[in-house]
Amino acid sequence: MRPFVAVISLALISSSLICVSAQRKRPASTKQAAVKTSDADQLARRRADALLAQMTLNEKLGQLNQLFFFSFQKEESMNDGIRKGEIGSLLFVTDPATINRFQKIAATESRLKIPLIFGFDVIHGFHTIFPVPIAMAASWDPRMVAGAQTIAAREARAVGINWTFAPMVDIARDPRWGRIVEGAGEDPYLGAAMSRAQVRGFQGDHIGSTEHLLACVKHFAGYGTAEGGRDYDAANISDAQLWNVYLPPFKAAVDAGVGSVMSAYMDLNDVPATGNRWLLRDVLRRDWKFSGFVVSDANAVSDLKTHGFARDGHDAAVKALTAGVNMEMSFNAATYLKNLGNALKQNQISIKDIDDMVRPLLETKIKLGLFENPYVDEAKVKSTFDNPAHREAAKNAAERSAVLLKNQTNLLPLSKTAYKKIAVIGPLGDSRQNMLGSWSFAMDINETSTILAGLKTKLGSGTEVEFAPGVQISRIVPSIFDMTLKEKHPPAWTEGHAADEFKKAVALAKDSDIAVMVLGENQDMSGEQASRPTIDLPGRQLELLQAVRATGKPVVLVLINGRPLDITWAAENVPSILEAWYPGSAAGNAVADLLFGDAVPGGKLPFTWIKNAGQVPFYYSHNLTQNPGEQEKRYWNGNAVPLYRFGYGLSYTTFAFSNLKVSQPEIKIGETVEVSVDVKNTGPRAGDEVVQLYIHQQAGGASRPIRELKGFERVTLAAGETKTVRLKLGPNELRYWNAAARGWVQDAENFDVWVGGDSSASLHSTFRVMK
Ligand code: BGC
């Protein structure tokens, strides 16, 4: 049983070695930190070993035991276990006073006084909610993303949380899968950049940095390919795809020093990820030299039995431990605590096996400074939460994440004086909760601005802004997360009421100068257990859009969502479309600034925007095969093209690329070329362009993708300004994992290079790699 399912019921009652990933130059401060941490590592090792020498078997197993604690549970239910040293970690405690009470028992009443580590899903903010991760990936701005996660870490740390279950770096090429919203989309290069940025943001310079958290990269590995997009279903991935596409963002996190890894729920090529010794020991620890600890996903250890992989709980515990899972996260299964003692007696595992699993956990608690500072200062929470810079950063993040999909006749940005009456129409136009996206629990909902409120604040009393929802949208199968919503779903309308609301919305449009339609998916339609077989606009939203458009009034469509939706009709018939994602706490103010030109959209799609779910999987970096000229006719109805390309996004200004240069026509294997290009803002106002570099290897030991992203930089340019952007292509960008050689190879071959503002970039050059 998944924890939330259990919660619901309770609630009802109550490289390979050669695979060195992009070793870009690190800033000096990180290098110094690396030196510092290595001393800290040795010290932590000695202290952990000294502790281990004093621990009983039960205390050791206790350190491997992580339990959920929800606010509706009684604290007494945990106190005894903590006192006995049978609980090493709790997750989902967000109240600082409760955290301090639990910690006091661990740090003063347990025999060895080993503090607890408190974990929580700090995914895109804590008190201040930032845009969802797929949105932040659309910013193509790792520095902004690192900054956002630094703030998220500070706020969570302020209540006593030490550890976040993020970043989620699962590559997703099937938007039916609800959790596409939690990651960085379809591309391993962009995914790796976002992974590194988030680890840096959460952890700071080193594990134990003040006001930071331990990060946990998840879900290791392959969860994004759940069959049919059905959450938790099996993943079947070829070796080449695994190495070239799915693992790089994890490797990037490990290289960035991530302190923990979460094993995934599903079977990976028939071996459950949580019992997968190859994944957790050979790849992660032996080849990648990961020295932190692995936590299972919730109940994933006991679930090894569900998979038909383990015979019973005992077998599951042995298999997960020997595969390399250090800590078991469970609602109350505690499979490790209950079974590993017997397994030891039966010689199925040794005490060294257990010690090896406990040691990294103790080392982490030591490095986090929990022994010295186990408690949190409850008096400081409010001032941390109240920091206006956090809200400003969330607004900036929402603005930088937005993607302008269409802007016919430059309807956007809207003039502040041209419209006397503006209609805001759609079920998401005046919602706070649905601006936030999944994994938003600890915020103050009152601090979220709705789009209606944002527009009203922006325009003041001179312009009338009126709202009509028009339609209601809801899931058929209720979400396990609905119990956590702070703004509950309104009661369902009767048929008559629904007809009236629809008419009212159309009448409002007729009576206004322009309609801003806010459509998409409720927060609970996207995320964990939020998969669907179609990607249409839920409910009667399309009908509403068509009826409003038929009034002849100009329409701007603002999308609120975490996956591509079938907006083919809108793309053909609505003049302007702004992808706002789930923008977070500052939603309304950010969208208002974007619509009226006080912010300029500069985000780019982190996935291929398909037309309908029948096209899945569809990604830009496919191989060219038979009949390439007919690529667009691969379905006889001509629908083998996406709606919008990977990397696509417009601005309120225009850009031109020129002067593409590759530093040398030929390099040797292992060497690096520099690609430079001039990008000019050719339009009337300042704006951002994302310079994107794609390569193609023309021949070699394997067929290589038609294009692969291998470099990018987001630049801000004043009107008329030109900047030269330089990007490097070295062995990390030019090698790939080859299924025939069973390893990483770099071929001596010719390469195409394209640079431009999306994956159809046309400015082209070549270079050759020699032996
Ligand atoms: C999710 C994880 C999450 C964990 C704890 C699981 O259901 O798959 O991503 O970190 O719950 O909330």
PDB file of C-alpha atoms and ligand atoms in Angstrom, residues 2-4 68 91-92 121 123 165 168 179 182 218-219 223 232 262 265 297-298 329 439 481 528, ligand 1:
ATOM      1  CA  ARG A   2       1.384   3.424  -0.944  1.00  0.00           C
ATOM      2  CA  PRO A   3       1.671   5.737   2.052  1.00  0.00           C
ATOM      3  CA  PHE A   4      -0.911   8.142   0.823  1.00  0.00           C
ATOM      4  CA  PHE A  68       5.911   8.967   8.046  1.00  0.00           C
ATOM      5  CA  LEU A  91       9.167  12.454   7.247  1.00  0.00           C
ATOM      6  CA  PHE A  92       6.290  14.831   6.824  1.00  0.00           C
ATOM      7  CA  ASP A 121       9.205  16.782  -0.088  1.00  0.00           C
ATOM      8  CA  ILE A 123      10.096  20.130  -4.331  1.00  0.00           C
ATOM      9  CA  PHE A 165      13.375  14.437  -1.382  1.00  0.00           C
ATOM     10  CA  MET A 168      13.380  14.658  -9.100  1.00  0.00           C
ATOM     11  CA  ARG A 179       4.866  13.173 -12.757  1.00  0.00           C
ATOM     12  CA  GLU A 182       8.160  17.183 -11.253  1.00  0.00           C
ATOM     13  CA  LYS A 218      15.171  10.588  -7.269  1.00  0.00           C
ATOM     14  CA  HIS A 219      13.770   8.230  -8.482  1.00  0.00           C
ATOM     15  CA  TYR A 223      10.511   5.846 -13.386  1.00  0.00           C
ATOM     16  CA  TYR A 232       4.186   3.023 -10.925  1.00  0.00           C
ATOM     17  CA  MET A 262      15.954   7.584  -3.598  1.00  0.00           C
ATOM     18  CA  TYR A 265       9.131   2.168  -7.143  1.00  0.00           C
ATOM     19  CA  ASP A 297      10.685   5.250  -2.026  1.00  0.00           C
ATOM     20  CA  ALA A 298       7.710   4.981   0.302  1.00  0.00           C
ATOM     21  CA  MET A 329      10.940   4.682   4.024  1.00  0.00           C
ATOM     22  CA  TRP A 439       3.804  18.982  -3.565  1.00  0.00           C
ATOM     23  CA  PHE A 481      -3.622  14.407  -2.284  1.00  0.00           C
ATOM     24  CA  GLU A 528       1.834  11.517  -8.517  1.00  0.00           C
TER      25      GLU A 528
HETATM   26  C1  BGC B   1       6.910   9.554  -3.930  1.00  0.00           C
HETATM   27  C2  BGC B   1       8.242  10.206  -3.619  1.00  0.00           C
HETATM   28  C3  BGC B   1       8.152  10.998  -2.341  1.00  0.00           C
HETATM   29  C4  BGC B   1       7.681  10.074  -1.221  1.00  0.00           C
HETATM   30  C5  BGC B   1       7.584  10.781   0.113  1.00  0.00           C
HETATM   31  C6  BGC B   1       6.349   8.804  -2.739  1.00  0.00           C
HETATM   32  O1  BGC B   1       5.052   8.372  -2.965  1.00  0.00           O
HETATM   33  O2  BGC B   1       7.072   8.679  -5.033  1.00  0.00           O
HETATM   34  O3  BGC B   1       8.646  11.017  -4.702  1.00  0.00           O
HETATM   35  O4  BGC B   1       9.380  11.575  -2.040  1.00  0.00           O
HETATM   36  O5  BGC B   1       6.390   9.572  -1.557  1.00  0.00           O
HETATM   37  O6  BGC B   1       6.557  11.677   0.134  1.00  0.00           O
END
